[in-house]
Short mmCIF file of C-alpha atoms in Angstrom, two decimals:
data_model
loop_
_atom_site.label_atom_id
_atom_site.label_comp_id
_atom_site.label_asym_id
_atom_site.label_seq_id
_atom_site.Cartn_x
_atom_site.Cartn_y
_atom_site.Cartn_z
CA MET A 1177 -5.85 -74.75 -57.11
CA ALA A 1178 -5.17 -74.89 -53.37
CA VAL A 1179 -7.95 -76.14 -51.08
CA THR A 1180 -7.90 -75.74 -47.29
CA ASP A 1181 -10.71 -77.15 -45.13
CA ILE A 1182 -11.20 -75.56 -41.72
CA GLY A 1183 -14.31 -76.55 -39.84
CA ASN A 1184 -17.38 -75.79 -41.92
CA GLU A 1185 -15.40 -73.67 -44.37
CA ARG A 1186 -13.46 -74.50 -47.50
CA HIS A 1187 -10.90 -71.94 -48.66
CA ILE A 1188 -10.07 -71.88 -52.37
CA VAL A 1189 -7.06 -70.20 -53.96
CA LYS A 1190 -6.40 -70.30 -57.69
CA THR A 1191 -3.20 -69.09 -59.26
CA TYR A 1192 -1.80 -68.81 -62.76
CA SER A 1193 -0.45 -71.83 -64.60
CA SER A 1194 0.97 -71.97 -68.12
CA GLY A 1195 -1.64 -71.77 -70.83
CA MET A 1196 -4.35 -70.07 -68.76
CA VAL A 1197 -3.54 -66.46 -69.52
CA ASN A 1198 -5.80 -64.78 -72.07
CA ASN A 1199 -8.36 -67.55 -71.68
CA HIS A 1200 -11.69 -66.87 -70.01
CA GLY A 1201 -11.17 -63.12 -69.96
CA MET A 1202 -7.91 -63.18 -67.97
CA ARG A 1203 -4.97 -60.96 -68.81
CA GLY A 1204 -1.31 -61.82 -68.86
CA ARG A 1205 1.37 -60.79 -66.42
CA ALA A 1206 0.89 -57.22 -65.26
CA LYS A 1207 3.47 -54.62 -66.21
CA LYS A 1208 5.66 -53.31 -63.44
CA SER A 1209 4.26 -50.09 -62.10
CA ALA A 1210 3.54 -48.28 -58.86
CA GLU A 1211 -0.05 -49.49 -59.17
CA THR A 1212 1.13 -53.09 -59.45
CA SER A 1213 3.39 -52.70 -56.46
CA ASP A 1214 0.46 -51.41 -54.45
CA LYS A 1215 -1.64 -54.37 -55.55
CA VAL A 1216 1.12 -56.79 -54.54
CA LYS A 1217 1.32 -55.10 -51.13
CA LYS A 1218 -2.43 -55.44 -50.66
CA HIS A 1219 -2.27 -59.05 -51.83
CA ASN A 1220 0.43 -59.88 -49.29
CA GLU A 1221 -1.57 -58.18 -46.56
CA LYS A 1222 -4.60 -60.24 -47.52
CA ILE A 1223 -2.58 -63.45 -47.26
CA THR A 1224 -1.31 -62.43 -43.81
CA ILE A 1225 -4.86 -61.77 -42.61
CA ARG A 1226 -6.06 -65.07 -44.00
CA ASN A 1227 -3.28 -67.07 -42.36
CA LEU A 1228 -3.91 -65.38 -39.00
CA CYS A 1229 -7.63 -66.07 -39.29
CA TRP A 1230 -6.91 -69.75 -39.93
CA LEU A 1231 -4.65 -69.98 -36.86
CA MET A 1232 -7.43 -68.48 -34.75
CA GLN A 1233 -10.01 -70.90 -36.11
CA LEU A 1234 -7.82 -73.99 -35.69
CA ASN A 1235 -6.44 -73.36 -32.24
CA PHE A 1236 -9.01 -71.44 -30.22
CA CYS A 1237 -12.66 -71.89 -29.40
CA GLU A 1238 -15.75 -70.16 -28.08
CA GLY A 1239 -15.13 -68.25 -24.87
CA ASP A 1240 -11.36 -67.96 -25.20
CA TYR A 1241 -9.96 -64.60 -24.12
CA ASN A 1242 -9.52 -61.69 -26.52
CA ILE A 1243 -7.58 -59.27 -24.30
CA SER A 1244 -5.53 -56.11 -24.56
CA LEU A 1245 -2.37 -55.48 -22.59
CA HIS A 1246 -1.77 -51.84 -21.69
CA TYR A 1247 1.10 -49.97 -20.01
CA TYR A 1248 0.85 -47.79 -16.93
CA ALA A 1249 0.84 -44.08 -17.84
CA SER A 1250 3.29 -43.38 -15.02
CA GLY A 1251 5.30 -46.55 -15.39
CA ASP A 1252 8.32 -47.64 -17.39
CA ARG A 1253 6.82 -47.54 -20.87
CA PRO A 1254 8.61 -49.27 -23.75
CA ALA A 1255 10.67 -47.02 -26.02
CA ASP A 1256 9.48 -48.80 -29.19
CA GLU A 1257 7.63 -51.86 -30.40
CA TRP A 1258 10.77 -54.00 -30.32
CA GLN A 1259 11.07 -53.43 -26.58
CA ALA A 1260 7.35 -53.92 -26.14
CA GLN A 1261 7.50 -57.34 -27.78
CA LYS A 1262 10.28 -58.33 -25.34
CA ASN A 1263 7.89 -57.48 -22.53
CA VAL A 1264 5.20 -59.80 -23.92
CA ALA A 1265 7.82 -62.55 -24.40
CA ALA A 1266 8.75 -62.18 -20.72
CA PHE A 1267 5.03 -62.26 -19.77
CA CYS A 1268 4.54 -65.45 -21.77
CA LYS A 1269 7.55 -67.01 -20.06
CA VAL A 1270 6.14 -66.45 -16.57
CA LEU A 1271 2.68 -67.56 -17.73
CA LYS A 1272 4.16 -70.84 -19.02
CA LYS A 1273 5.87 -71.27 -15.68
CA TRP A 1274 2.48 -70.83 -13.92
CA CYS A 1275 0.93 -73.41 -16.27
CA LYS A 1276 3.75 -75.85 -15.55
CA LEU A 1277 3.01 -75.59 -11.83
CA ASN A 1278 -0.82 -75.59 -12.07
CA LYS A 1279 -1.75 -77.58 -15.17
CA PRO A 1280 -1.38 -81.26 -16.17
CA SER A 1281 2.09 -82.27 -17.33
CA ASP A 1282 0.96 -82.57 -20.96
CA TYR A 1283 -0.61 -79.08 -21.05
CA THR A 1284 0.57 -76.72 -23.77
CA LEU A 1285 -0.01 -72.99 -23.59
CA ASN A 1286 -1.36 -71.67 -26.88
CA TYR A 1287 -1.45 -67.97 -27.65
CA LEU A 1288 -1.37 -65.34 -30.37
CA TYR A 1289 -0.46 -61.72 -29.94
CA CYS A 1290 0.28 -58.56 -31.87
CA THR A 1291 1.72 -55.17 -30.99
CA HIS A 1292 0.10 -51.88 -31.97
CA THR A 1293 0.93 -48.19 -31.67
CA THR A 1294 -2.01 -45.79 -32.00
CA LYS A 1295 -1.50 -42.96 -34.45
CA SER A 1296 -3.44 -40.46 -32.32
CA ARG A 1297 -1.57 -40.84 -29.03
CA GLY A 1298 1.42 -43.01 -29.89
CA ALA A 1299 0.38 -45.47 -27.20
CA ILE A 1300 1.96 -48.90 -27.51
CA HIS A 1301 -0.24 -51.83 -26.50
CA HIS A 1302 -0.82 -55.51 -27.33
CA HIS A 1303 -3.75 -57.66 -28.36
CA MET A 1304 -3.65 -61.27 -27.31
CA ILE A 1305 -5.70 -64.46 -27.49
CA LEU A 1306 -5.38 -66.86 -24.58
CA PRO A 1307 -7.31 -70.02 -23.61
CA LYS A 1308 -10.20 -69.59 -21.21
CA ASP A 1309 -8.92 -72.30 -18.86
CA ILE A 1310 -6.41 -69.85 -17.37
CA PRO A 1311 -8.03 -67.72 -14.64
CA LEU A 1312 -8.34 -64.11 -15.71
CA HIS A 1313 -7.02 -62.84 -12.39
CA ILE A 1314 -3.78 -64.78 -13.00
CA ILE A 1315 -3.36 -63.06 -16.36
CA GLN A 1316 -3.97 -59.69 -14.75
CA GLN A 1317 -1.64 -60.43 -11.89
CA LEU A 1318 1.25 -61.51 -14.09
CA TRP A 1319 0.91 -58.53 -16.49
CA SER A 1320 0.61 -56.08 -13.60
CA VAL A 1321 4.41 -55.74 -13.66
CA TRP A 1322 3.97 -53.66 -16.83
CA GLY A 1323 0.37 -52.44 -16.80
CA SER A 1324 -3.29 -53.35 -16.89
CA VAL A 1325 -5.45 -55.85 -18.81
CA SER A 1326 -8.74 -55.11 -20.54
CA VAL A 1327 -11.01 -57.84 -21.83
CA GLY A 1328 -12.76 -57.51 -25.18
CA ARG A 1329 -15.41 -59.66 -26.75
CA SER A 1330 -14.45 -63.30 -26.20
CA LEU A 1331 -14.11 -65.60 -29.17
CA TYR A 1332 -17.42 -66.86 -30.40
CA LYS A 1333 -19.07 -69.99 -31.66
CA ASP A 1334 -19.12 -69.40 -35.41
CA ASN A 1335 -15.32 -69.16 -35.63
CA ASP A 1336 -15.54 -66.36 -38.19
CA TYR A 1337 -12.46 -64.47 -37.05
CA TYR A 1338 -11.69 -62.67 -40.28
CA ASN A 1339 -12.64 -59.21 -38.98
CA LEU A 1340 -10.57 -59.69 -35.84
CA ALA A 1341 -7.57 -60.82 -37.92
CA ARG A 1342 -7.99 -57.87 -40.25
CA TYR A 1343 -8.04 -55.50 -37.27
CA TRP A 1344 -4.81 -57.01 -35.95
CA VAL A 1345 -3.03 -56.74 -39.30
CA ALA A 1346 -4.47 -53.76 -41.16
CA ASP A 1347 -6.31 -51.38 -38.86
CA PRO A 1348 -5.71 -47.86 -40.27
CA GLN A 1349 -5.69 -46.27 -36.78
CA HIS A 1350 -2.39 -47.98 -35.96
CA GLN A 1351 1.07 -47.03 -37.11
CA ALA A 1352 3.00 -49.26 -39.47
CA HIS A 1353 5.28 -51.76 -37.74
CA PRO A 1354 9.04 -51.15 -37.79
CA LYS A 1355 10.73 -52.77 -40.76
CA GLY A 1356 11.33 -56.46 -40.17
CA MET A 1357 8.71 -56.86 -37.44
CA ARG A 1358 6.10 -59.57 -37.88
CA SER A 1359 2.41 -58.62 -37.89
CA TYR A 1360 1.66 -61.17 -35.14
CA ILE A 1361 3.45 -63.73 -32.99
CA PRO A 1362 2.14 -67.31 -32.55
CA SER A 1363 3.17 -69.70 -29.81
CA HIS A 1364 5.12 -72.80 -30.75
CA GLY A 1365 3.05 -75.87 -31.43
CA LEU A 1366 -0.05 -74.25 -32.84
CA ARG A 1367 -1.90 -76.43 -35.30
CA ARG A 1368 -1.35 -75.34 -38.88
CA PRO A 1369 -3.83 -75.68 -41.76
CA VAL A 1370 -3.33 -78.53 -44.25
CA THR A 1371 -3.62 -77.40 -47.84
CA VAL A 1372 -4.19 -79.75 -50.77
CA ARG A 1373 -2.94 -78.52 -54.15
CA GLU A 1374 -3.91 -79.82 -57.56
CA ILE A 1375 -3.76 -78.74 -61.21
CA VAL A 1376 -7.20 -78.18 -62.66
CA PRO A 1377 -8.35 -77.32 -66.21
CA ALA A 1378 -8.30 -73.68 -67.21
CA LYS A 1379 -12.03 -73.83 -67.93
CA THR A 1380 -12.74 -74.07 -64.18
CA TRP A 1381 -11.49 -70.50 -63.66
CA ARG A 1382 -14.28 -67.96 -63.69
CA ILE A 1383 -14.19 -64.36 -62.48
CA ASN A 1384 -17.46 -65.15 -60.68
CA PRO A 1385 -17.04 -68.80 -59.57
CA LYS A 1386 -19.96 -71.15 -59.03
CA ALA A 1387 -20.29 -72.97 -55.73
CA PRO A 1388 -20.58 -76.76 -55.85
CA LYS A 1389 -23.75 -78.43 -54.60
CA GLY A 1390 -24.12 -78.18 -50.83
CA TRP A 1391 -21.92 -75.10 -50.54
CA ALA A 1392 -22.34 -71.33 -50.77
CA ILE A 1393 -19.72 -68.68 -51.54
CA LYS A 1394 -19.24 -66.03 -48.86
CA ALA A 1395 -19.55 -63.00 -51.11
CA GLU A 1396 -17.29 -60.74 -49.04
CA THR A 1397 -14.40 -63.19 -49.41
CA LEU A 1398 -14.26 -63.29 -53.23
CA TYR A 1399 -11.08 -61.64 -54.48
CA ASN A 1400 -9.75 -61.31 -58.03
CA GLY A 1401 -6.32 -59.78 -58.43
CA VAL A 1402 -2.70 -60.63 -59.09
CA ASP A 1403 -0.11 -62.66 -57.18
CA VAL A 1404 3.35 -61.44 -56.24
CA TYR A 1405 4.54 -62.13 -59.79
CA GLY A 1406 1.77 -60.14 -61.40
CA TYR A 1407 -0.20 -63.16 -62.63
CA PRO A 1408 -3.96 -63.70 -62.17
CA TYR A 1409 -4.98 -64.75 -58.65
CA GLN A 1410 -8.35 -65.62 -57.15
CA SER A 1411 -9.45 -66.58 -53.67
CA TYR A 1412 -12.78 -67.16 -51.96
CA THR A 1413 -14.35 -69.10 -49.12
CA LEU A 1414 -17.12 -71.70 -49.34
CA VAL A 1415 -19.34 -72.47 -46.39
CA LYS A 1416 -21.63 -75.47 -45.99
CA ILE A 1417 -25.19 -74.39 -46.74
CA SER A 1418 -26.53 -76.07 -43.60
CA ASP A 1419 -24.19 -73.85 -41.57
CA VAL A 1420 -25.06 -70.52 -43.23
CA ARG A 1421 -26.79 -68.22 -40.76
CA ILE A 1422 -29.96 -66.38 -41.79
CA ASP A 1423 -30.18 -63.04 -39.99
#
């Protein structure tokens, strides 16, 4: 069992260990098939979304910018996503230079970005998270070499960024990335989650797990499937009861 605490949330991942298969209603290793391959692909996508969500939660806070970088319709548009990512890298370089001149000497620029191409129009653009202590007009000015900046809903207090991470990684309105391209790019120095792993008795594995006292399971996060090797896999998120919102 792997346990990762981030703020008021506790993320649980349980994977197969010898002796657990065929106990408690679990099946053994899945046979190789097209269906299994599809499940593995979905599993890997889920892990990517989760890891991105954690980076957002750990490194950004309420009010930070959630922006989109667009290209001028009449300008020098990138030929593909590889070229587009080079443009963002160049933008980050000049933004770091601005920070070096205008921020304290120990300031570190944190950011996350992804590149998308819409299926309907084939328009390449970027989504980016930047800290709110950089003036918006500076961001707009520096990106104006390539295009315009639009500002979406800023990051919010509850730090529940799963939907935003899922949009970045798996939105069906965007084309698949070229082979070998990462789903998102983080800046160097971002804080990473600390995960504690331990071996627990097989009897603790339940298809419908029970939350410990003082915690509640976020129902939409419960996942039962297989890992990349075809063995049983389960993940879910606990949230402190005192922090659960009542709509």
